[in-house]
mmCIF file of N, CA and C in Angstrom:
data_model
loop_
_atom_site.group_PDB
_atom_site.id
_atom_site.type_symbol
_atom_site.label_atom_id
_atom_site.label_comp_id
_atom_site.label_asym_id
_atom_site.label_seq_id
_atom_site.Cartn_x
_atom_site.Cartn_y
_atom_site.Cartn_z
ATOM 1 N N MET K 25 126.264 -42.233 65.921
ATOM 2 C CA MET K 25 126.914 -43.449 66.258
ATOM 3 C C MET K 25 126.028 -44.303 67.155
ATOM 4 N N PRO K 26 125.012 -44.754 66.624
ATOM 5 C CA PRO K 26 124.102 -45.552 67.435
ATOM 6 C C PRO K 26 124.601 -46.976 67.669
ATOM 7 N N ASP K 27 125.627 -47.424 66.914
ATOM 8 C CA ASP K 27 126.095 -48.802 67.077
ATOM 9 C C ASP K 27 126.965 -49.001 68.316
ATOM 10 N N ARG K 28 127.534 -47.952 68.839
ATOM 11 C CA ARG K 28 128.395 -48.095 70.018
ATOM 12 C C ARG K 28 127.551 -48.161 71.282
ATOM 13 N N PRO K 29 127.909 -49.077 72.190
ATOM 14 C CA PRO K 29 127.160 -49.145 73.446
ATOM 15 C C PRO K 29 127.495 -47.951 74.328
ATOM 16 N N ASN K 30 126.620 -47.690 75.221
ATOM 17 C CA ASN K 30 126.796 -46.591 76.152
ATOM 18 C C ASN K 30 127.956 -46.931 77.094
ATOM 19 N N PRO K 31 129.014 -46.096 77.188
ATOM 20 C CA PRO K 31 130.161 -46.427 78.034
ATOM 21 C C PRO K 31 129.824 -46.426 79.523
ATOM 22 N N HIS K 32 128.752 -45.801 79.916
ATOM 23 C CA HIS K 32 128.396 -45.750 81.333
ATOM 24 C C HIS K 32 127.438 -46.863 81.713
ATOM 25 N N HIS K 33 127.109 -47.707 80.778
ATOM 26 C CA HIS K 33 126.199 -48.806 81.050
ATOM 27 C C HIS K 33 126.973 -49.926 81.753
ATOM 28 N N PRO K 34 126.553 -50.424 82.899
ATOM 29 C CA PRO K 34 127.300 -51.474 83.618
ATOM 30 C C PRO K 34 127.207 -52.820 82.884
ATOM 31 N N LEU K 35 128.231 -53.658 83.087
ATOM 32 C CA LEU K 35 128.249 -54.985 82.477
ATOM 33 C C LEU K 35 127.171 -55.837 83.126
ATOM 34 N N PRO K 36 126.560 -56.746 82.357
ATOM 35 C CA PRO K 36 125.444 -57.510 82.900
ATOM 36 C C PRO K 36 125.879 -58.659 83.825
ATOM 37 N N PHE K 37 127.147 -58.951 83.949
ATOM 38 C CA PHE K 37 127.555 -60.046 84.844
ATOM 39 C C PHE K 37 128.732 -59.581 85.695
ATOM 40 N N ARG K 38 128.937 -60.282 86.800
ATOM 41 C CA ARG K 38 130.035 -59.951 87.704
ATOM 42 C C ARG K 38 130.764 -61.244 88.082
ATOM 43 N N LEU K 39 132.088 -61.171 88.211
ATOM 44 C CA LEU K 39 132.898 -62.288 88.684
ATOM 45 C C LEU K 39 133.631 -61.850 89.944
ATOM 46 N N ASN K 40 133.625 -62.725 90.921
ATOM 47 C CA ASN K 40 134.430 -62.380 92.088
ATOM 48 C C ASN K 40 135.850 -62.900 91.865
ATOM 49 N N ALA K 41 136.764 -62.584 92.748
ATOM 50 C CA ALA K 41 138.179 -62.914 92.572
ATOM 51 C C ALA K 41 138.408 -64.425 92.582
ATOM 52 N N LEU K 42 137.683 -65.153 93.402
ATOM 53 C CA LEU K 42 137.862 -66.600 93.487
ATOM 54 C C LEU K 42 137.443 -67.286 92.186
ATOM 55 N N GLN K 43 136.308 -66.858 91.626
ATOM 56 C CA GLN K 43 135.864 -67.441 90.361
ATOM 57 C C GLN K 43 136.842 -67.112 89.237
ATOM 58 N N LEU K 44 137.347 -65.901 89.226
ATOM 59 C CA LEU K 44 138.292 -65.491 88.196
ATOM 60 C C LEU K 44 139.591 -66.295 88.302
ATOM 61 N N THR K 45 140.103 -66.460 89.511
ATOM 62 C CA THR K 45 141.331 -67.235 89.721
ATOM 63 C C THR K 45 141.121 -68.689 89.331
ATOM 64 N N GLY K 46 140.010 -69.254 89.717
ATOM 65 C CA GLY K 46 139.709 -70.639 89.361
ATOM 66 C C GLY K 46 139.582 -70.824 87.868
ATOM 67 N N SER K 47 138.955 -69.885 87.195
ATOM 68 C CA SER K 47 138.800 -69.978 85.741
ATOM 69 C C SER K 47 140.150 -69.907 85.037
ATOM 70 N N ILE K 48 141.003 -69.020 85.481
ATOM 71 C CA ILE K 48 142.335 -68.900 84.877
ATOM 72 C C ILE K 48 143.142 -70.174 85.119
ATOM 73 N N ALA K 49 143.102 -70.696 86.341
ATOM 74 C CA ALA K 49 143.849 -71.922 86.656
ATOM 75 C C ALA K 49 143.341 -73.094 85.824
ATOM 76 N N LEU K 50 142.032 -73.204 85.674
ATOM 77 C CA LEU K 50 141.462 -74.277 84.870
ATOM 78 C C LEU K 50 141.881 -74.136 83.407
ATOM 79 N N GLY K 51 141.887 -72.917 82.900
ATOM 80 C CA GLY K 51 142.305 -72.694 81.520
ATOM 81 C C GLY K 51 143.767 -73.042 81.298
ATOM 82 N N VAL K 52 144.625 -72.666 82.234
ATOM 83 C CA VAL K 52 146.048 -72.994 82.110
ATOM 84 C C VAL K 52 146.236 -74.504 82.160
ATOM 85 N N TRP K 53 145.542 -75.176 83.080
ATOM 86 C CA TRP K 53 145.659 -76.629 83.220
ATOM 87 C C TRP K 53 145.173 -77.342 81.953
ATOM 88 N N LEU K 54 144.038 -76.925 81.431
ATOM 89 C CA LEU K 54 143.525 -77.550 80.214
ATOM 90 C C LEU K 54 144.438 -77.282 79.022
ATOM 91 N N GLY K 55 145.026 -76.100 78.956
ATOM 92 C CA GLY K 55 145.974 -75.797 77.887
ATOM 93 C C GLY K 55 147.208 -76.684 77.969
ATOM 94 N N PHE K 56 147.731 -76.856 79.165
ATOM 95 C CA PHE K 56 148.886 -77.738 79.350
ATOM 96 C C PHE K 56 148.535 -79.165 78.958
ATOM 97 N N LEU K 57 147.362 -79.610 79.352
ATOM 98 C CA LEU K 57 146.915 -80.962 79.028
ATOM 99 C C LEU K 57 146.783 -81.131 77.511
ATOM 100 N N ALA K 58 146.256 -80.130 76.839
ATOM 101 C CA ALA K 58 146.098 -80.203 75.386
ATOM 102 C C ALA K 58 147.457 -80.246 74.690
ATOM 103 N N ILE K 59 148.415 -79.450 75.153
ATOM 104 C CA ILE K 59 149.754 -79.452 74.553
ATOM 105 C C ILE K 59 150.437 -80.797 74.780
ATOM 106 N N ALA K 60 150.343 -81.327 75.987
ATOM 107 C CA ALA K 60 150.975 -82.616 76.291
ATOM 108 C C ALA K 60 150.363 -83.733 75.459
ATOM 109 N N LEU K 61 149.050 -83.745 75.333
ATOM 110 C CA LEU K 61 148.382 -84.773 74.541
ATOM 111 C C LEU K 61 148.763 -84.659 73.065
ATOM 112 N N THR K 62 148.856 -83.450 72.565
ATOM 113 C CA THR K 62 149.254 -83.244 71.174
ATOM 114 C C THR K 62 150.679 -83.733 70.935
ATOM 115 N N CYS K 63 151.589 -83.398 71.821
ATOM 116 C CA CYS K 63 152.980 -83.856 71.675
ATOM 117 C C CYS K 63 153.058 -85.373 71.729
ATOM 118 N N TRP K 64 152.304 -85.986 72.620
ATOM 119 C CA TRP K 64 152.316 -87.445 72.729
ATOM 120 C C TRP K 64 151.794 -88.090 71.451
ATOM 121 N N LEU K 65 150.693 -87.552 70.909
ATOM 122 C CA LEU K 65 150.138 -88.109 69.677
ATOM 123 C C LEU K 65 151.089 -87.937 68.503
ATOM 124 N N VAL K 66 151.717 -86.774 68.388
ATOM 125 C CA VAL K 66 152.660 -86.533 67.294
ATOM 126 C C VAL K 66 153.841 -87.487 67.407
ATOM 127 N N SER K 67 154.366 -87.656 68.610
ATOM 128 C CA SER K 67 155.514 -88.557 68.767
ATOM 129 C C SER K 67 155.115 -90.005 68.517
ATOM 130 N N ALA K 68 153.898 -90.385 68.892
ATOM 131 C CA ALA K 68 153.453 -91.761 68.671
ATOM 132 C C ALA K 68 153.232 -92.039 67.188
ATOM 133 N N LEU K 69 152.778 -91.047 66.446
ATOM 134 C CA LEU K 69 152.498 -91.264 65.031
ATOM 135 C C LEU K 69 153.742 -91.167 64.152
ATOM 136 N N PHE K 70 154.587 -90.164 64.408
ATOM 137 C CA PHE K 70 155.685 -89.889 63.493
ATOM 138 C C PHE K 70 157.004 -90.531 63.892
ATOM 139 N N PHE K 71 157.217 -90.739 65.172
ATOM 140 C CA PHE K 71 158.519 -91.217 65.620
ATOM 141 C C PHE K 71 158.478 -92.649 66.134
ATOM 142 N N LYS K 72 157.441 -93.391 65.788
ATOM 143 C CA LYS K 72 157.303 -94.752 66.302
ATOM 144 C C LYS K 72 158.446 -95.636 65.821
ATOM 145 N N GLU K 73 158.800 -95.551 64.537
ATOM 146 C CA GLU K 73 159.868 -96.379 63.994
ATOM 147 C C GLU K 73 161.227 -95.960 64.540
ATOM 148 N N GLN K 74 161.414 -94.670 64.727
ATOM 149 C CA GLN K 74 162.698 -94.181 65.210
ATOM 150 C C GLN K 74 162.922 -94.528 66.679
ATOM 151 N N LEU K 75 161.854 -94.593 67.443
ATOM 152 C CA LEU K 75 161.989 -94.845 68.874
ATOM 153 C C LEU K 75 161.881 -96.320 69.233
ATOM 154 N N ALA K 76 161.674 -97.189 68.262
ATOM 155 C CA ALA K 76 161.529 -98.617 68.559
ATOM 156 C C ALA K 76 162.778 -99.202 69.215
ATOM 157 N N PRO K 77 164.003 -98.910 68.744
ATOM 158 C CA PRO K 77 165.178 -99.461 69.432
ATOM 159 C C PRO K 77 165.321 -98.941 70.862
ATOM 160 N N VAL K 78 164.975 -97.677 71.067
ATOM 161 C CA VAL K 78 165.053 -97.115 72.415
ATOM 162 C C VAL K 78 164.038 -97.792 73.328
ATOM 163 N N ALA K 79 162.838 -98.005 72.825
ATOM 164 C CA ALA K 79 161.812 -98.670 73.632
ATOM 165 C C ALA K 79 162.225 -100.096 73.969
ATOM 166 N N ALA K 80 162.849 -100.784 73.019
ATOM 167 C CA ALA K 80 163.306 -102.153 73.287
ATOM 168 C C ALA K 80 164.406 -102.164 74.340
ATOM 169 N N ALA K 81 165.309 -101.184 74.272
ATOM 170 C CA ALA K 81 166.383 -101.115 75.266
ATOM 171 C C ALA K 81 165.836 -100.806 76.649
ATOM 172 N N VAL K 82 164.864 -99.895 76.720
ATOM 173 C CA VAL K 82 164.255 -99.564 78.013
ATOM 174 C C VAL K 82 163.527 -100.770 78.576
ATOM 175 N N GLU K 83 162.838 -101.497 77.716
ATOM 176 C CA GLU K 83 162.125 -102.696 78.175
ATOM 177 C C GLU K 83 163.096 -103.758 78.667
ATOM 178 N N GLN K 84 164.226 -103.895 77.982
ATOM 179 C CA GLN K 84 165.225 -104.876 78.404
ATOM 180 C C GLN K 84 165.845 -104.472 79.735
ATOM 181 N N LEU K 85 166.077 -103.180 79.936
ATOM 182 C CA LEU K 85 166.631 -102.715 81.208
ATOM 183 C C LEU K 85 165.628 -102.858 82.340
ATOM 184 N N ALA K 86 164.348 -102.753 82.016
ATOM 185 C CA ALA K 86 163.323 -102.840 83.055
ATOM 186 C C ALA K 86 163.189 -104.253 83.595
ATOM 187 N N LYS K 87 163.462 -105.250 82.752
ATOM 188 C CA LYS K 87 163.353 -106.637 83.207
ATOM 189 C C LYS K 87 164.710 -107.104 83.716
ATOM 190 N N PRO K 88 164.795 -107.552 84.954
ATOM 191 C CA PRO K 88 166.078 -108.047 85.449
ATOM 192 C C PRO K 88 166.423 -109.372 84.776
ATOM 193 N N PRO K 89 167.698 -109.615 84.588
ATOM 194 C CA PRO K 89 168.083 -110.870 83.947
ATOM 195 C C PRO K 89 167.768 -112.056 84.856
ATOM 196 N N VAL K 90 167.376 -113.129 84.232
ATOM 197 C CA VAL K 90 167.046 -114.339 84.978
ATOM 198 C C VAL K 90 168.338 -115.112 85.211
ATOM 199 N N VAL K 91 168.642 -115.325 86.471
ATOM 200 C CA VAL K 91 169.854 -116.047 86.824
ATOM 201 C C VAL K 91 169.466 -117.466 87.202
ATOM 202 N N ILE K 92 170.017 -118.393 86.472
ATOM 203 C CA ILE K 92 169.743 -119.798 86.760
ATOM 204 C C ILE K 92 170.929 -120.335 87.549
ATOM 205 N N GLU K 93 170.643 -120.711 88.775
ATOM 206 C CA GLU K 93 171.707 -121.232 89.617
ATOM 207 C C GLU K 93 171.897 -122.714 89.325
ATOM 208 N N PRO K 94 173.144 -123.116 89.168
ATOM 209 C CA PRO K 94 173.374 -124.543 88.952
ATOM 210 C C PRO K 94 173.040 -125.307 90.233
ATOM 211 N N PRO K 95 172.570 -126.514 90.091
ATOM 212 C CA PRO K 95 172.227 -127.271 91.296
ATOM 213 C C PRO K 95 173.478 -127.537 92.124
ATOM 214 N N ARG K 96 173.341 -127.306 93.404
ATOM 215 C CA ARG K 96 174.468 -127.508 94.302
ATOM 216 C C ARG K 96 174.562 -128.982 94.674
ATOM 217 N N PRO K 97 175.769 -129.478 94.694
ATOM 218 C CA PRO K 97 175.908 -130.862 95.145
ATOM 219 C C PRO K 97 175.650 -130.938 96.648
ATOM 220 N N ASP K 98 175.182 -132.047 97.057
ATOM 221 C CA ASP K 98 174.901 -132.224 98.480
ATOM 222 C C ASP K 98 176.213 -132.279 99.244
ATOM 223 N N ILE K 99 176.425 -131.235 100.043
ATOM 224 C CA ILE K 99 177.631 -131.174 100.864
ATOM 225 C C ILE K 99 177.238 -131.617 102.263
ATOM 226 N N PRO K 100 177.934 -132.574 102.798
ATOM 227 C CA PRO K 100 177.580 -133.003 104.150
ATOM 228 C C PRO K 100 177.867 -131.890 105.148
ATOM 229 N N ALA K 101 177.168 -131.911 106.243
ATOM 230 C CA ALA K 101 177.351 -130.902 107.278
ATOM 231 C C ALA K 101 178.792 -130.938 107.776
ATOM 232 N N GLN K 102 179.300 -129.755 108.118
ATOM 233 C CA GLN K 102 180.670 -129.665 108.598
ATOM 234 C C GLN K 102 180.808 -130.447 109.897
ATOM 235 N N SER K 103 181.905 -131.101 110.002
ATOM 236 C CA SER K 103 182.122 -131.868 111.227
ATOM 237 C C SER K 103 182.442 -130.907 112.364
ATOM 238 N N PRO K 104 182.132 -131.277 113.585
ATOM 239 C CA PRO K 104 182.403 -130.394 114.726
ATOM 240 C C PRO K 104 183.889 -130.104 114.884
ATOM 241 N N ILE K 105 184.735 -131.021 114.489
ATOM 242 C CA ILE K 105 186.174 -130.781 114.612
ATOM 243 C C ILE K 105 186.600 -129.680 113.642
ATOM 244 N N PHE K 106 186.052 -129.703 112.407
ATOM 245 C CA PHE K 106 186.392 -128.674 111.431
ATOM 246 C C PHE K 106 185.851 -127.314 111.869
ATOM 247 N N GLU K 107 184.647 -127.281 112.414
ATOM 248 C CA GLU K 107 184.086 -126.024 112.918
ATOM 249 C C GLU K 107 184.938 -125.473 114.050
ATOM 250 N N GLN K 108 185.423 -126.341 114.920
ATOM 251 C CA GLN K 108 186.283 -125.901 116.022
ATOM 252 C C GLN K 108 187.598 -125.353 115.458
ATOM 253 N N TYR K 109 188.123 -126.004 114.430
ATOM 254 C CA TYR K 109 189.353 -125.530 113.787
ATOM 255 C C TYR K 109 189.147 -124.132 113.202
ATOM 256 N N GLU K 110 188.025 -123.922 112.491
ATOM 257 C CA GLU K 110 187.747 -122.602 111.910
ATOM 258 C C GLU K 110 187.609 -121.542 112.991
ATOM 259 N N GLU K 111 186.947 -121.870 114.078
ATOM 260 C CA GLU K 111 186.777 -120.925 115.184
ATOM 261 C C GLU K 111 188.128 -120.565 115.799
ATOM 262 N N ASN K 112 188.977 -121.569 116.020
ATOM 263 C CA ASN K 112 190.308 -121.307 116.576
ATOM 264 C C ASN K 112 191.152 -120.472 115.617
ATOM 265 N N LEU K 113 191.030 -120.744 114.324
ATOM 266 C CA LEU K 113 191.762 -119.971 113.327
ATOM 267 C C LEU K 113 191.307 -118.513 113.332
ATOM 268 N N ARG K 114 190.006 -118.291 113.401
ATOM 269 C CA ARG K 114 189.473 -116.925 113.446
ATOM 270 C C ARG K 114 189.956 -116.197 114.693
ATOM 271 N N LYS K 115 189.934 -116.878 115.834
ATOM 272 C CA LYS K 115 190.380 -116.250 117.082
ATOM 273 C C LYS K 115 191.868 -115.923 117.042
ATOM 274 N N SER K 116 192.663 -116.813 116.477
ATOM 275 C CA SER K 116 194.106 -116.544 116.428
ATOM 276 C C SER K 116 194.410 -115.380 115.488
ATOM 277 N N GLU K 117 193.704 -115.286 114.360
ATOM 278 C CA GLU K 117 193.891 -114.147 113.458
ATOM 279 C C GLU K 117 193.490 -112.847 114.136
ATOM 280 N N GLN K 118 192.408 -112.883 114.882
ATOM 281 C CA GLN K 118 191.963 -111.695 115.599
ATOM 282 C C GLN K 118 192.979 -111.316 116.671
ATOM 283 N N GLN K 119 193.551 -112.293 117.347
ATOM 284 C CA GLN K 119 194.543 -112.021 118.383
ATOM 285 C C GLN K 119 195.805 -111.412 117.780
ATOM 286 N N VAL K 120 196.209 -111.901 116.604
ATOM 287 C CA VAL K 120 197.381 -111.340 115.929
ATOM 288 C C VAL K 120 197.125 -109.882 115.566
ATOM 289 N N ARG K 121 195.942 -109.582 115.050
ATOM 290 C CA ARG K 121 195.612 -108.190 114.701
ATOM 291 C C ARG K 121 195.563 -107.305 115.934
ATOM 292 N N MET K 122 195.049 -107.842 117.049
ATOM 293 C CA MET K 122 195.002 -107.064 118.298
ATOM 294 C C MET K 122 196.421 -106.777 118.794
ATOM 295 N N ASP K 123 197.297 -107.766 118.725
ATOM 296 C CA ASP K 123 198.682 -107.562 119.156
ATOM 297 C C ASP K 123 199.384 -106.544 118.271
ATOM 298 N N GLN K 124 199.111 -106.587 116.976
ATOM 299 C CA GLN K 124 199.696 -105.601 116.071
ATOM 300 C C GLN K 124 199.178 -104.204 116.388
ATOM 301 N N ALA K 125 197.897 -104.089 116.727
ATOM 302 C CA ALA K 125 197.324 -102.782 117.064
ATOM 303 C C ALA K 125 197.946 -102.245 118.343
ATOM 304 N N ARG K 126 198.172 -103.120 119.324
ATOM 305 C CA ARG K 126 198.780 -102.673 120.584
ATOM 306 C C ARG K 126 200.240 -102.269 120.386
ATOM 307 N N GLY K 127 200.952 -102.952 119.504
ATOM 308 C CA GLY K 127 202.374 -102.700 119.330
ATOM 309 C C GLY K 127 202.695 -101.623 118.315
ATOM 310 N N SER K 128 201.738 -101.154 117.569
ATOM 311 C CA SER K 128 201.997 -100.168 116.523
ATOM 312 C C SER K 128 202.223 -98.791 117.130
ATOM 313 N N SER K 129 203.284 -98.115 116.688
ATOM 314 C CA SER K 129 203.575 -96.778 117.216
ATOM 315 C C SER K 129 202.648 -95.727 116.610
ATOM 316 N N ARG K 130 202.050 -96.014 115.471
ATOM 317 C CA ARG K 130 201.135 -95.038 114.859
ATOM 318 C C ARG K 130 199.863 -94.887 115.669
ATOM 319 N N ASN K 131 199.484 -95.911 116.413
ATOM 320 C CA ASN K 131 198.243 -95.847 117.180
ATOM 321 C C ASN K 131 198.375 -95.014 118.447
ATOM 322 N N LEU K 132 199.607 -94.630 118.815
ATOM 323 C CA LEU K 132 199.795 -93.817 120.015
ATOM 324 C C LEU K 132 199.195 -92.426 119.852
ATOM 325 N N SER K 133 199.121 -91.923 118.617
ATOM 326 C CA SER K 133 198.581 -90.585 118.389
ATOM 327 C C SER K 133 197.094 -90.598 118.059
ATOM 328 N N ASN K 134 196.484 -91.768 118.057
ATOM 329 C CA ASN K 134 195.063 -91.884 117.728
ATOM 330 C C ASN K 134 194.270 -92.040 119.022
ATOM 331 N N PRO K 135 193.528 -91.000 119.451
ATOM 332 C CA PRO K 135 192.829 -91.092 120.743
ATOM 333 C C PRO K 135 191.726 -92.145 120.766
ATOM 334 N N LYS K 136 191.025 -92.323 119.662
ATOM 335 C CA LYS K 136 189.970 -93.343 119.652
ATOM 336 C C LYS K 136 190.573 -94.733 119.809
ATOM 337 N N CYS K 137 191.687 -94.955 119.135
ATOM 338 C CA CYS K 137 192.357 -96.253 119.247
ATOM 339 C C CYS K 137 192.839 -96.473 120.673
ATOM 340 N N GLN K 138 193.429 -95.448 121.268
ATOM 341 C CA GLN K 138 193.912 -95.578 122.645
ATOM 342 C C GLN K 138 192.766 -95.890 123.598
ATOM 343 N N PHE K 139 191.633 -95.213 123.410
ATOM 344 C CA PHE K 139 190.474 -95.457 124.276
ATOM 345 C C PHE K 139 190.023 -96.908 124.184
ATOM 346 N N TRP K 140 189.871 -97.422 122.949
ATOM 347 C CA TRP K 140 189.358 -98.786 122.804
ATOM 348 C C TRP K 140 190.386 -99.835 123.197
ATOM 349 N N LEU K 141 191.678 -99.526 123.031
ATOM 350 C CA LEU K 141 192.698 -100.447 123.536
ATOM 351 C C LEU K 141 192.611 -100.559 125.055
ATOM 352 N N GLN K 142 192.420 -99.410 125.715
ATOM 353 C CA GLN K 142 192.289 -99.412 127.177
ATOM 354 C C GLN K 142 191.023 -100.150 127.598
ATOM 355 N N GLN K 143 189.924 -99.920 126.889
ATOM 356 C CA GLN K 143 188.676 -100.624 127.206
ATOM 357 C C GLN K 143 188.850 -102.134 127.052
ATOM 358 N N ASP K 144 189.529 -102.541 125.989
ATOM 359 C CA ASP K 144 189.711 -103.972 125.756
ATOM 360 C C ASP K 144 190.646 -104.592 126.789
ATOM 361 N N GLN K 145 191.569 -103.783 127.288
ATOM 362 C CA GLN K 145 192.495 -104.310 128.283
ATOM 363 C C GLN K 145 191.815 -104.452 129.641
ATOM 364 N N THR K 146 190.957 -103.488 130.004
ATOM 365 C CA THR K 146 190.316 -103.543 131.325
ATOM 366 C C THR K 146 189.080 -104.426 131.332
ATOM 367 N N ALA K 147 188.268 -104.350 130.291
ATOM 368 C CA ALA K 147 187.044 -105.159 130.241
ATOM 369 C C ALA K 147 186.875 -105.696 128.823
ATOM 370 N N PRO K 148 187.550 -106.782 128.494
ATOM 371 C CA PRO K 148 187.465 -107.302 127.130
ATOM 372 C C PRO K 148 186.062 -107.784 126.786
ATOM 373 N N SER K 149 185.633 -107.408 125.601
ATOM 374 C CA SER K 149 184.332 -107.853 125.094
ATOM 375 C C SER K 149 184.413 -107.868 123.572
ATOM 376 N N GLU K 150 183.384 -108.435 122.963
ATOM 377 C CA GLU K 150 183.345 -108.472 121.498
ATOM 378 C C GLU K 150 183.282 -107.061 120.924
ATOM 379 N N LYS K 151 182.541 -106.171 121.598
ATOM 380 C CA LYS K 151 182.408 -104.793 121.111
ATOM 381 C C LYS K 151 183.756 -104.082 121.164
ATOM 382 N N SER K 152 184.478 -104.237 122.274
ATOM 383 C CA SER K 152 185.766 -103.551 122.386
ATOM 384 C C SER K 152 186.762 -104.103 121.368
ATOM 385 N N ARG K 153 186.748 -105.411 121.137
ATOM 386 C CA ARG K 153 187.649 -105.993 120.136
ATOM 387 C C ARG K 153 187.309 -105.480 118.732
ATOM 388 N N ALA K 154 186.020 -105.425 118.443
ATOM 389 C CA ALA K 154 185.604 -104.934 117.124
ATOM 390 C C ALA K 154 186.006 -103.473 116.933
ATOM 391 N N ASN K 155 185.873 -102.661 117.983
ATOM 392 C CA ASN K 155 186.240 -101.248 117.865
ATOM 393 C C ASN K 155 187.748 -101.064 117.786
ATOM 394 N N VAL K 156 188.524 -101.905 118.474
ATOM 395 C CA VAL K 156 189.981 -101.838 118.335
ATOM 396 C C VAL K 156 190.365 -102.130 116.892
ATOM 397 N N LEU K 157 189.762 -103.162 116.318
ATOM 398 C CA LEU K 157 190.087 -103.504 114.933
ATOM 399 C C LEU K 157 189.618 -102.428 113.958
ATOM 400 N N GLN K 158 188.558 -101.709 114.335
ATOM 401 C CA GLN K 158 188.038 -100.667 113.447
ATOM 402 C C GLN K 158 188.887 -99.398 113.522
ATOM 403 N N PHE K 159 189.237 -98.949 114.736
ATOM 404 C CA PHE K 159 189.885 -97.649 114.887
ATOM 405 C C PHE K 159 191.405 -97.716 114.879
ATOM 406 N N CYS K 160 191.975 -98.875 115.069
ATOM 407 C CA CYS K 160 193.434 -98.996 115.078
ATOM 408 C C CYS K 160 193.905 -99.594 113.759
ATOM 409 N N ASP K 161 195.113 -99.178 113.359
ATOM 410 C CA ASP K 161 195.680 -99.686 112.101
ATOM 411 C C ASP K 161 196.101 -101.125 112.247
#
């Protein structure tokens, strides 16, 4: 059997662990890349007609619709009397809501509401009013 190599003869090359790991990782990466490229080419060649409506829908979704705003008529600036009226109306509505919050029996069991009602009563501020309206019914 002269054709068989000597089993005790050492291999002519050596690989360390880092080279072996790198080679395997490179092979796996290139294999994945080859499979992905093949799938992309097959889908581009064979399914182009079938995927055309889907591609058009995706393209339409990607572009936001153009909204054309109608030209606004020139509105004169609000008169100071009207602005004062709106401010007074807002304050009176807020006062009505505050009075309802203070008079509601359901708010007696709500500790956060009680705290902010007390804060608003002792040191009224915009923050305390906003928190009363937030935490009280």
